Amino acid sequence: VTSPTAFLTIDSRTGAALDGDVTSITGATPLTAFVTTSNTNAHQVLVGMGNATEGNRLFFFRTRATDASNANTVVQSGDEIASLFFYGADGTSYRGAASIGVEVDGTPCSSDMPGRIVFATAADGSASLNTRMTIKNDGNVGIGTTAPTTKLDISGSASVSTNFEVRTGYASISNTMWVSPPGYSGNVG
């Protein structure tokens, strides 16, 4: 943007520009809301300028504190640190389409904050968000499971259209698996 018409406009009228659907989804009137009245787009842009290696950053902080006197009250396993929720209007109301959440994934202590990332989507014909993929604090990724026990843990059917390679370790085989290392082709299992 080379010549914006405004740099930042905040409407201090507590949620005046928000309709009832938005406040019913969030559970309260937001403390800050960015509302655009453009009929063509609703782009929000952060531009980081300067001769530095860092880009734009958005920080989320979470504590169990109830006031400023105990601001560093430790969070607990399962606490949500922050989430991004994506809603679309269906002609009647706003409906959840997807979310990305970050949660505490273990017991935090001094200089230790175990976390997990949870990706959720709503299936066609539904507005309920269901966890589809989880990345745990140990780096294990679960697709179709929220408790992955290996680096990639898939619950349900999976397919590979080009190549699947097992370099080291072992593969658990419950039915049939084709393995084609260099110079060999055969049925395993």
Coordinates of N, CA, C and O in Angstrom, one line a residue:
V1 N 0.9 -1.2 0.0 CA 0.0 0.0 0.0 C 0.9 1.2 0.0 O 1.7 1.4 0.9
T2 N 0.8 2.1 -1.0 CA 1.6 3.2 -1.1 C 1.0 4.5 -0.6 O 1.7 5.4 -0.1
S3 N -0.3 4.6 -0.6 CA -1.0 5.8 -0.1 C -2.3 5.4 0.6 O -3.4 5.6 0.1
P4 N -2.2 4.9 1.9 CA -3.4 4.5 2.6 C -4.2 5.7 3.0 O -3.7 6.8 3.1
T5 N -5.5 5.5 3.1 CA -6.4 6.6 3.5 C -6.4 6.8 5.0 O -6.7 7.9 5.5
A6 N -6.0 5.8 5.7 CA -5.9 5.9 7.2 C -4.9 4.9 7.6 O -4.8 3.8 7.1
F7 N -4.2 5.2 8.6 CA -3.2 4.2 9.2 C -3.8 3.3 10.2 O -3.6 2.1 10.2
L8 N -4.6 3.8 11.1 CA -5.3 3.0 12.1 C -6.5 3.8 12.6 O -6.4 4.9 13.1
T9 N -7.6 3.1 12.6 CA -8.8 3.7 13.1 C -9.4 2.7 14.1 O -9.7 1.6 13.7
I10 N -9.6 3.1 15.3 CA -10.2 2.3 16.3 C -11.5 3.0 16.8 O -11.5 4.1 17.2
D11 N -12.6 2.2 16.7 CA -13.9 2.8 17.2 C -14.0 2.5 18.7 O -14.1 1.3 19.1
S12 N -14.0 3.5 19.5 CA -14.1 3.3 21.0 C -15.4 2.9 21.5 O -15.6 2.7 22.6
R13 N -16.4 2.9 20.6 CA -17.8 2.6 21.0 C -17.8 1.1 21.2 O -17.8 0.3 20.3
T14 N -17.9 0.6 22.4 CA -17.7 -0.8 22.8 C -18.5 -1.7 21.9 O -19.7 -2.0 22.1
G15 N -17.9 -2.2 20.8 CA -18.5 -3.2 19.9 C -19.6 -2.7 19.1 O -20.4 -3.4 18.6
A16 N -19.7 -1.4 18.9 CA -20.9 -0.8 18.2 C -21.0 -1.3 16.8 O -22.1 -1.4 16.3
A17 N -19.9 -1.6 16.2 CA -19.9 -2.0 14.8 C -20.1 -3.5 14.6 O -20.2 -4.0 13.5
L18 N -20.1 -4.2 15.7 CA -20.2 -5.7 15.7 C -21.7 -6.1 15.8 O -22.4 -5.6 16.6
D19 N -22.1 -7.1 15.0 CA -23.5 -7.5 15.2 C -23.6 -8.6 16.3 O -22.6 -9.0 16.8
G20 N -24.8 -9.0 16.6 CA -25.0 -9.9 17.8 C -24.4 -11.2 17.6 O -24.0 -11.9 18.5
D21 N -24.3 -11.7 16.3 CA -23.7 -13.0 16.0 C -22.2 -13.0 16.5 O -21.7 -14.0 17.0
V22 N -21.5 -12.0 16.2 CA -20.1 -12.0 16.6 C -19.9 -12.0 18.1 O -19.1 -12.8 18.6
T23 N -20.6 -11.2 18.8 CA -20.5 -11.2 20.3 C -21.0 -12.5 20.9 O -20.5 -12.9 21.9
S24 N -22.0 -13.1 20.3 CA -22.5 -14.4 20.8 C -21.4 -15.5 20.6 O -21.3 -16.4 21.4
I25 N -20.6 -15.5 19.5 CA -19.6 -16.4 19.3 C -18.4 -16.3 20.3 O -17.9 -17.2 20.8
T26 N -18.0 -15.0 20.4 CA -16.8 -14.7 21.3 C -17.2 -14.8 22.8 O -16.3 -14.9 23.6
G27 N -18.5 -14.7 23.1 CA -18.9 -14.8 24.5 C -18.9 -13.5 25.2 O -19.4 -13.4 26.4
A28 N -18.4 -12.4 24.6 CA -18.4 -11.1 25.2 C -18.0 -10.1 24.1 O -17.6 -10.4 23.1
T29 N -18.2 -8.9 24.5 CA -17.8 -7.8 23.6 C -16.3 -7.7 23.6 O -15.7 -7.6 24.6
P30 N -15.7 -7.8 22.4 CA -14.2 -7.8 22.4 C -13.7 -6.5 22.9 O -14.3 -5.4 22.7
L31 N -12.5 -6.5 23.5 CA -11.9 -5.3 24.0 C -11.4 -4.4 22.8 O -11.4 -3.2 22.8
T32 N -10.9 -5.1 21.8 CA -10.5 -4.4 20.6 C -11.1 -5.2 19.4 O -11.0 -6.4 19.3
A33 N -11.6 -4.4 18.4 CA -12.1 -5.0 17.2 C -11.7 -4.2 16.0 O -11.7 -3.0 16.1
F34 N -11.2 -4.8 15.0 CA -10.9 -4.2 13.7 C -12.1 -4.5 12.8 O -12.3 -5.6 12.5
V35 N -12.8 -3.5 12.3 CA -13.9 -3.6 11.5 C -13.7 -2.9 10.2 O -13.4 -1.7 10.2
T36 N -13.9 -3.5 9.0 CA -13.8 -2.8 7.8 C -15.2 -2.7 7.2 O -16.0 -3.6 7.3
T37 N -15.4 -1.6 6.5 CA -16.7 -1.4 5.9 C -16.6 -1.5 4.3 O -17.5 -1.1 3.6
S38 N -15.5 -1.9 3.9 CA -15.2 -2.0 2.4 C -16.1 -3.1 1.8 O -16.3 -4.2 2.4
N39 N -16.7 -2.9 0.7 CA -17.5 -3.9 0.0 C -16.7 -4.8 -0.8 O -17.2 -5.8 -1.4
T40 N -15.4 -4.5 -1.0 CA -14.6 -5.4 -1.9 C -13.6 -6.3 -1.2 O -13.3 -7.3 -1.7
N41 N -13.2 -6.0 0.0 CA -12.2 -6.9 0.7 C -12.2 -6.5 2.2 O -12.7 -5.5 2.6
A42 N -11.5 -7.3 3.0 CA -11.3 -7.1 4.4 C -9.9 -7.4 4.8 O -9.7 -8.1 5.7
H43 N -9.0 -7.0 4.0 CA -7.6 -7.3 4.2 C -7.0 -6.5 5.3 O -7.3 -5.3 5.4
Q44 N -6.3 -7.2 6.2 CA -5.6 -6.5 7.3 C -4.1 -6.7 7.0 O -3.7 -7.9 6.8
V45 N -3.3 -5.7 7.0 CA -1.9 -5.9 6.6 C -1.0 -5.3 7.7 O -1.2 -4.3 8.3
L46 N 0.1 -6.1 8.0 CA 1.1 -5.7 8.9 C 2.4 -5.5 8.0 O 2.8 -6.5 7.3
V47 N 3.0 -4.4 8.1 CA 4.2 -4.1 7.3 C 5.3 -3.8 8.2 O 5.2 -2.9 9.0
G48 N 6.3 -4.7 8.2 CA 7.5 -4.5 9.0 C 8.6 -3.8 8.2 O 9.0 -4.3 7.1
M49 N 9.0 -2.6 8.6 CA 10.0 -1.9 7.8 C 11.3 -1.7 8.7 O 11.2 -1.6 9.9
G50 N 12.4 -1.7 8.0 CA 13.7 -1.5 8.7 C 14.7 -2.6 8.2 O 14.4 -3.6 7.7
N51 N 15.9 -2.3 8.6 CA 17.0 -3.2 8.2 C 17.3 -4.2 9.3 O 18.2 -4.1 10.0
A52 N 16.4 -5.1 9.4 CA 16.5 -6.1 10.5 C 16.1 -7.5 9.9 O 15.4 -7.6 8.9
T53 N 16.5 -8.6 10.6 CA 16.2 -9.9 10.1 C 14.8 -10.4 10.5 O 14.3 -11.2 9.9
E54 N 14.3 -9.8 11.6 CA 13.0 -10.2 12.1 C 11.9 -9.7 11.2 O 11.9 -8.5 10.7
G55 N 10.8 -10.5 11.0 CA 9.6 -10.0 10.3 C 8.6 -9.6 11.3 O 8.9 -9.4 12.5
N56 N 7.4 -9.5 10.8 CA 6.3 -9.1 11.7 C 6.0 -10.3 12.7 O 6.1 -11.4 12.4
R57 N 5.7 -9.9 13.9 CA 5.5 -10.9 15.0 C 4.2 -10.5 15.7 O 4.0 -9.4 16.0
L58 N 3.5 -11.5 16.1 CA 2.3 -11.3 16.9 C 2.5 -12.2 18.1 O 2.6 -13.4 18.0
F59 N 2.4 -11.6 19.3 CA 2.7 -12.3 20.6 C 1.4 -12.5 21.3 O 0.6 -11.6 21.5
F60 N 1.3 -13.7 21.9 CA 0.1 -14.1 22.8 C 0.7 -14.5 24.1 O 1.6 -15.4 24.1
F61 N 0.2 -13.9 25.2 CA 0.7 -14.3 26.5 C -0.5 -14.9 27.3 O -1.6 -14.4 27.1
R62 N -0.2 -15.9 28.1 CA -1.3 -16.5 28.9 C -0.8 -16.7 30.3 O 0.3 -17.2 30.6
T63 N -1.6 -16.4 31.3 CA -1.3 -16.6 32.7 C -2.6 -17.0 33.4 O -3.7 -16.7 32.9
R64 N -2.6 -17.6 34.5 CA -3.8 -17.9 35.3 C -4.0 -16.8 36.4 O -4.9 -16.9 37.2
A65 N -3.3 -15.7 36.2 CA -3.4 -14.6 37.2 C -4.8 -13.9 37.1 O -5.4 -13.9 36.0
T66 N -5.3 -13.4 38.2 CA -6.6 -12.8 38.3 C -6.4 -11.2 38.4 O -7.3 -10.5 38.3
D67 N -5.2 -10.8 38.7 CA -4.8 -9.4 38.7 C -3.4 -9.2 38.5 O -2.6 -10.2 38.5
A68 N -2.9 -7.9 38.4 CA -1.5 -7.7 38.1 C -0.5 -8.0 39.2 O 0.6 -8.2 39.0
S69 N -1.0 -8.2 40.4 CA -0.1 -8.5 41.5 C 0.5 -10.0 41.4 O 1.5 -10.2 42.0
N70 N -0.2 -10.9 40.7 CA 0.3 -12.2 40.5 C 0.4 -12.6 39.1 O 0.0 -13.7 38.7
A71 N 0.9 -11.7 38.2 CA 0.9 -11.8 36.8 C 1.6 -13.0 36.2 O 1.3 -13.5 35.1
N72 N 2.5 -13.7 37.0 CA 3.2 -14.8 36.5 C 2.6 -16.1 37.1 O 3.4 -17.1 37.3
T73 N 1.3 -16.2 37.4 CA 0.7 -17.4 37.9 C 0.8 -18.5 36.8 O 0.4 -18.3 35.7
V74 N 1.4 -19.6 37.1 CA 1.6 -20.7 36.2 C 0.4 -21.2 35.5 O -0.7 -21.4 36.2
V75 N 0.4 -21.5 34.2 CA -0.7 -22.2 33.5 C -0.6 -23.7 33.8 O 0.4 -24.2 34.3
Q76 N -1.6 -24.4 33.4 CA -1.7 -25.8 33.7 C -1.8 -26.6 32.4 O -2.3 -26.1 31.4
S77 N -1.5 -27.9 32.4 CA -1.6 -28.8 31.3 C -3.1 -28.7 30.8 O -4.0 -28.8 31.6
G78 N -3.2 -28.5 29.5 CA -4.6 -28.4 28.9 C -5.1 -27.0 28.7 O -6.0 -26.8 28.0
D79 N -4.4 -26.0 29.4 CA -4.9 -24.7 29.2 C -4.6 -24.2 27.8 O -3.6 -24.5 27.2
E80 N -5.6 -23.5 27.3 CA -5.4 -22.8 25.9 C -4.6 -21.6 26.1 O -4.9 -20.7 27.0
I81 N -3.5 -21.5 25.3 CA -2.7 -20.3 25.3 C -3.3 -19.2 24.4 O -3.5 -18.1 24.7
A82 N -3.6 -19.7 23.2 CA -4.2 -18.8 22.2 C -4.8 -19.6 21.0 O -4.3 -20.8 20.8
S83 N -5.8 -19.1 20.4 CA -6.4 -19.8 19.2 C -6.8 -18.8 18.2 O -7.2 -17.7 18.5
L84 N -6.8 -19.2 17.0 CA -7.3 -18.4 15.9 C -8.5 -19.2 15.4 O -8.5 -20.4 15.1
F85 N -9.6 -18.5 15.3 CA -10.9 -19.1 14.8 C -11.3 -18.5 13.5 O -11.2 -17.2 13.4
F86 N -11.8 -19.3 12.6 CA -12.2 -18.8 11.3 C -13.7 -19.1 11.1 O -14.1 -20.2 11.1
Y87 N -14.5 -18.0 10.8 CA -15.9 -18.2 10.7 C -16.3 -17.6 9.3 O -15.8 -16.6 8.8
G88 N -17.4 -18.2 8.8 CA -18.0 -17.7 7.6 C -19.5 -17.5 7.7 O -20.1 -18.3 8.5
A89 N -20.1 -16.6 7.1 CA -21.5 -16.4 7.1 C -22.2 -17.4 6.2 O -21.9 -17.6 5.1
D90 N -23.3 -18.1 6.8 CA -24.0 -19.1 6.0 C -25.4 -18.5 5.5 O -26.2 -19.3 5.0
G91 N -25.6 -17.2 5.6 CA -26.9 -16.6 5.2 C -27.8 -16.4 6.4 O -28.7 -15.6 6.3
T92 N -27.5 -17.1 7.5 CA -28.3 -16.9 8.7 C -27.5 -16.5 9.9 O -27.9 -15.6 10.7
S93 N -26.3 -17.0 10.0 CA -25.4 -16.7 11.1 C -24.0 -17.0 10.7 O -23.7 -17.5 9.6
Y94 N -23.0 -16.7 11.6 CA -21.6 -17.1 11.3 C -21.4 -18.5 11.8 O -21.9 -18.8 12.9
R95 N -20.7 -19.3 11.1 CA -20.5 -20.7 11.4 C -19.0 -21.0 11.4 O -18.2 -20.5 10.5
G96 N -18.5 -21.8 12.4 CA -17.1 -22.1 12.5 C -16.7 -23.0 11.3 O -17.3 -24.0 11.0
A97 N -15.6 -22.6 10.6 CA -15.0 -23.4 9.5 C -13.7 -24.1 10.0 O -13.5 -25.3 9.6
A98 N -12.9 -23.5 10.8 CA -11.6 -24.0 11.1 C -11.0 -23.3 12.3 O -11.5 -22.2 12.6
S99 N -10.0 -23.9 13.0 CA -9.3 -23.2 14.1 C -7.9 -23.8 14.2 O -7.6 -24.9 13.7
I100 N -7.0 -22.9 14.7 CA -5.7 -23.4 15.0 C -5.5 -22.9 16.5 O -5.6 -21.8 16.8
G101 N -5.2 -23.9 17.3 CA -5.0 -23.6 18.7 C -3.7 -24.0 19.3 O -3.1 -24.9 18.8
V102 N -3.2 -23.3 20.3 CA -2.0 -23.6 21.0 C -2.3 -23.9 22.5 O -3.0 -23.0 23.1
E103 N -2.0 -25.0 23.0 CA -2.3 -25.4 24.4 C -1.1 -25.9 25.1 O -0.1 -26.3 24.5
V104 N -1.2 -25.8 26.4 CA -0.1 -26.3 27.3 C -0.2 -27.8 27.2 O -1.3 -28.4 27.4
D105 N 0.9 -28.5 27.0 CA 0.9 -30.0 26.8 C 1.8 -30.6 27.8 O 2.8 -31.3 27.4
G106 N 1.5 -30.5 29.0 CA 2.4 -31.1 30.1 C 2.4 -30.1 31.3 O 1.7 -29.2 31.3
T107 N 3.3 -30.4 32.2 CA 3.3 -29.6 33.4 C 4.4 -28.6 33.3 O 5.6 -28.9 33.2
P108 N 4.1 -27.3 33.2 CA 5.1 -26.2 33.1 C 5.8 -26.0 34.4 O 5.3 -26.3 35.5
C109 N 7.1 -25.6 34.3 CA 7.8 -25.2 35.5 C 8.9 -24.2 35.1 O 8.9 -23.8 33.9
S110 N 9.7 -23.8 35.9 CA 10.7 -22.7 35.6 C 11.5 -23.0 34.4 O 12.0 -24.1 34.2
S111 N 11.4 -22.2 33.4 CA 12.1 -22.3 32.1 C 11.7 -23.5 31.3 O 12.4 -24.1 30.5
D112 N 10.4 -23.9 31.4 CA 9.8 -25.0 30.7 C 8.4 -24.8 30.4 O 7.6 -24.6 31.3
M113 N 8.0 -24.8 29.1 CA 6.6 -24.6 28.7 C 6.3 -25.5 27.6 O 6.4 -25.2 26.4
P114 N 5.9 -26.8 27.9 CA 5.5 -27.7 26.9 C 4.2 -27.3 26.2 O 3.3 -26.9 26.8
G115 N 4.2 -27.4 24.9 CA 3.1 -26.9 24.1 C 2.7 -27.9 23.0 O 3.5 -28.7 22.6
R116 N 1.5 -27.8 22.5 CA 1.0 -28.5 21.4 C 0.2 -27.6 20.5 O -0.4 -26.6 21.0
I117 N 0.1 -27.9 19.2 CA -0.7 -27.2 18.3 C -1.8 -28.1 17.8 O -1.6 -29.2 17.4
V118 N -3.0 -27.5 17.8 CA -4.2 -28.3 17.4 C -4.9 -27.7 16.2 O -5.2 -26.5 16.3
F119 N -5.0 -28.4 15.1 CA -5.7 -27.9 13.9 C -7.1 -28.6 13.9 O -7.2 -29.8 14.0
A120 N -8.1 -27.8 13.7 CA -9.5 -28.3 13.7 C -10.2 -27.8 12.4 O -10.0 -26.6 12.0
T121 N -11.1 -28.6 11.9 CA -12.0 -28.1 10.8 C -13.4 -28.6 11.0 O -13.6 -29.6 11.8
A122 N -14.3 -28.0 10.3 CA -15.7 -28.5 10.3 C -16.0 -29.3 9.0 O -15.6 -28.8 8.0
A123 N -16.6 -30.4 9.2 CA -16.9 -31.2 8.0 C -18.0 -30.6 7.2 O -18.8 -29.8 7.7
D124 N -18.1 -30.9 5.9 CA -19.3 -30.5 5.1 C -20.6 -30.9 5.7 O -20.7 -32.0 6.1
G125 N -21.5 -30.0 5.9 CA -22.8 -30.3 6.5 C -22.8 -30.1 8.0 O -23.8 -30.4 8.7
S126 N -21.7 -29.5 8.6 CA -21.6 -29.3 10.0 C -20.9 -28.0 10.3 O -20.2 -27.4 9.5
A127 N -21.2 -27.4 11.5 CA -20.5 -26.2 11.9 C -19.7 -26.6 13.2 O -19.2 -25.7 13.9
S128 N -19.6 -27.8 13.5 CA -18.8 -28.3 14.7 C -17.4 -28.5 14.3 O -17.1 -29.2 13.4
L129 N -16.5 -27.9 15.1 CA -15.1 -28.1 14.8 C -14.6 -29.4 15.4 O -14.9 -29.7 16.6
N130 N -13.8 -30.2 14.7 CA -13.3 -31.4 15.1 C -11.8 -31.4 14.9 O -11.3 -31.0 13.9
T131 N -11.0 -31.9 15.9 CA -9.5 -31.9 15.8 C -9.2 -32.9 14.7 O -9.6 -34.0 14.6
R132 N -8.4 -32.4 13.7 CA -7.9 -33.2 12.6 C -6.4 -33.5 12.7 O -6.0 -34.6 12.3
M133 N -5.6 -32.6 13.3 CA -4.2 -32.9 13.4 C -3.7 -32.2 14.6 O -4.1 -31.1 15.0
T134 N -2.8 -32.9 15.3 CA -2.2 -32.4 16.6 C -0.7 -32.6 16.4 O -0.2 -33.6 16.0
I135 N 0.1 -31.5 16.8 CA 1.5 -31.6 17.0 C 1.8 -31.5 18.5 O 1.5 -30.5 19.1
K136 N 2.3 -32.6 19.1 CA 2.6 -32.6 20.5 C 3.9 -32.0 20.9 O 4.8 -31.7 20.0
N137 N 4.2 -31.8 22.2 CA 5.4 -31.2 22.7 C 6.6 -32.0 22.3 O 7.7 -31.4 22.3
D138 N 6.5 -33.3 22.0 CA 7.7 -34.1 21.7 C 7.9 -34.2 20.2 O 8.8 -34.9 19.7
G139 N 7.1 -33.4 19.4 CA 7.3 -33.4 18.0 C 6.5 -34.4 17.3 O 6.5 -34.4 16.0
N140 N 5.8 -35.3 18.0 CA 4.9 -36.3 17.3 C 3.7 -35.6 16.7 O 3.1 -34.7 17.3
V141 N 3.4 -36.1 15.5 CA 2.3 -35.5 14.7 C 1.2 -36.6 14.6 O 1.5 -37.7 14.2
G142 N 0.0 -36.2 15.0 CA -1.1 -37.1 14.9 C -2.2 -36.6 13.9 O -2.6 -35.4 14.0
I143 N -2.5 -37.4 13.0 CA -3.6 -37.1 12.0 C -4.7 -38.1 12.3 O -4.5 -39.3 12.2
G144 N -5.8 -37.6 12.8 CA -7.0 -38.4 13.2 C -6.8 -38.9 14.6 O -7.6 -39.7 15.1
T145 N -5.8 -38.5 15.3 CA -5.6 -38.9 16.7 C -5.0 -37.7 17.4 O -4.2 -36.9 16.9
T146 N -5.5 -37.5 18.7 CA -5.0 -36.4 19.5 C -3.8 -36.8 20.4 O -3.3 -36.0 21.1
A147 N -3.5 -38.1 20.4 CA -2.4 -38.6 21.2 C -1.4 -39.4 20.4 O -1.3 -40.6 20.6
P148 N -0.7 -38.8 19.5 CA 0.3 -39.5 18.7 C 1.4 -40.1 19.5 O 1.9 -39.4 20.4
T149 N 1.8 -41.3 19.2 CA 2.9 -42.0 19.9 C 4.2 -42.1 19.1 O 5.2 -42.6 19.6
T150 N 4.1 -41.7 17.8 CA 5.3 -41.8 17.0 C 5.4 -40.5 16.2 O 4.5 -39.7 16.3
K151 N 6.5 -40.3 15.5 CA 6.7 -39.0 14.7 C 5.5 -38.7 13.8 O 5.2 -37.6 13.6
L152 N 5.0 -39.7 13.2 CA 3.8 -39.6 12.4 C 2.8 -40.7 12.7 O 3.1 -41.9 12.4
D153 N 1.7 -40.4 13.3 CA 0.7 -41.4 13.8 C -0.6 -41.0 13.1 O -1.2 -40.0 13.4
I154 N -1.0 -41.9 12.1 CA -2.2 -41.7 11.4 C -3.3 -42.7 11.8 O -3.0 -43.9 11.8
S155 N -4.4 -42.2 12.2 CA -5.5 -43.0 12.6 C -6.6 -42.9 11.5 O -7.1 -41.9 11.2
G156 N -6.8 -44.0 10.8 CA -7.7 -44.0 9.6 C -6.9 -44.4 8.4 O -5.7 -44.7 8.5
S157 N -7.5 -44.3 7.3 CA -6.8 -44.7 6.0 C -5.9 -43.6 5.6 O -6.1 -42.4 5.8
A158 N -4.8 -44.0 4.9 CA -3.8 -43.1 4.4 C -3.3 -43.7 3.0 O -3.3 -44.9 2.9
S159 N -3.0 -42.8 2.1 CA -2.4 -43.3 0.9 C -1.3 -42.4 0.4 O -1.2 -41.2 0.8
V160 N -0.4 -43.0 -0.3 CA 0.7 -42.2 -0.9 C 0.6 -42.5 -2.4 O 0.6 -43.6 -2.8
S161 N 0.6 -41.4 -3.2 CA 0.4 -41.6 -4.6 C 1.7 -41.8 -5.4 O 1.7 -42.3 -6.5
T162 N 2.8 -41.4 -4.8 CA 4.0 -41.5 -5.6 C 5.0 -42.4 -4.9 O 5.2 -43.5 -5.3
N163 N 5.6 -42.0 -3.8 CA 6.6 -42.8 -3.1 C 6.4 -42.8 -1.6 O 6.0 -41.8 -1.0
F164 N 6.7 -44.0 -1.0 CA 6.7 -44.1 0.5 C 8.0 -44.8 0.8 O 8.2 -45.9 0.3
E165 N 8.9 -44.2 1.6 CA 10.2 -44.8 1.8 C 10.4 -45.0 3.3 O 10.2 -44.1 4.1
V166 N 10.8 -46.2 3.7 CA 11.3 -46.5 5.0 C 12.8 -46.6 5.0 O 13.3 -47.5 4.4
R167 N 13.5 -45.7 5.6 CA 14.9 -45.6 5.5 C 15.6 -46.5 6.6 O 16.5 -47.2 6.4
T168 N 15.1 -46.3 7.9 CA 15.7 -47.0 9.0 C 14.5 -47.5 9.9 O 13.4 -47.0 9.8
G169 N 14.8 -48.3 10.8 CA 13.8 -48.7 11.8 C 13.0 -49.9 11.2 O 13.5 -50.7 10.4
Y170 N 11.7 -49.8 11.5 CA 10.8 -50.9 11.0 C 9.5 -50.3 10.7 O 9.1 -49.2 11.0
A171 N 8.7 -51.1 9.9 CA 7.4 -50.8 9.6 C 6.4 -51.8 10.1 O 6.7 -53.0 9.9
S172 N 5.4 -51.4 10.8 CA 4.4 -52.4 11.2 C 3.4 -52.6 10.1 O 2.9 -51.7 9.5
I173 N 3.2 -53.9 9.8 CA 2.4 -54.2 8.7 C 1.2 -55.1 9.2 O 1.4 -56.2 9.8
S174 N 0.0 -54.6 8.9 CA -1.1 -55.4 9.3 C -1.8 -56.1 8.2 O -2.5 -57.1 8.3
N175 N -1.6 -55.7 6.9 CA -2.2 -56.3 5.8 C -1.1 -56.5 4.8 O -0.2 -57.3 5.0
T176 N -1.1 -55.8 3.7 CA -0.1 -55.9 2.7 C 0.6 -54.6 2.4 O -0.1 -53.6 2.4
M177 N 1.9 -54.6 2.3 CA 2.7 -53.4 2.0 C 3.7 -53.8 0.9 O 4.4 -54.7 1.0
W178 N 3.8 -52.9 -0.1 CA 4.8 -53.1 -1.1 C 6.0 -52.3 -0.8 O 5.9 -51.1 -0.5
V179 N 7.2 -52.9 -0.8 CA 8.4 -52.2 -0.5 C 9.3 -52.4 -1.7 O 9.5 -53.5 -2.2
S180 N 9.9 -51.3 -2.2 CA 10.8 -51.4 -3.4 C 12.1 -50.7 -3.1 O 12.3 -49.6 -3.6
P181 N 13.0 -51.3 -2.3 CA 14.3 -50.7 -2.1 C 15.1 -50.8 -3.4 O 14.7 -51.6 -4.3
P182 N 16.2 -50.1 -3.6 CA 16.9 -50.2 -4.9 C 17.3 -51.6 -5.2 O 17.8 -52.4 -4.4
G183 N 16.9 -52.0 -6.4 CA 17.3 -53.4 -6.9 C 16.3 -54.5 -6.4 O 16.6 -55.6 -6.7
Y184 N 15.3 -54.2 -5.7 CA 14.4 -55.2 -5.2 C 12.9 -54.7 -5.3 O 12.6 -53.6 -5.1
S185 N 12.1 -55.6 -5.6 CA 10.6 -55.3 -5.6 C 9.9 -56.6 -5.2 O 10.2 -57.7 -5.6
G186 N 9.0 -56.4 -4.2 CA 8.3 -57.6 -3.7 C 7.2 -57.3 -2.8 O 7.1 -56.1 -2.3
N187 N 6.4 -58.2 -2.4 CA 5.3 -58.1 -1.5 C 5.8 -58.5 -0.1 O 6.4 -59.5 0.1
V188 N 5.6 -57.6 0.9 CA 5.9 -57.9 2.3 C 4.7 -58.1 3.1 O 3.8 -57.2 3.0
G189 N 4.6 -59.1 3.8 CA 3.4 -59.3 4.8 C 2.5 -60.3 4.4 O 2.1 -60.8 3.5

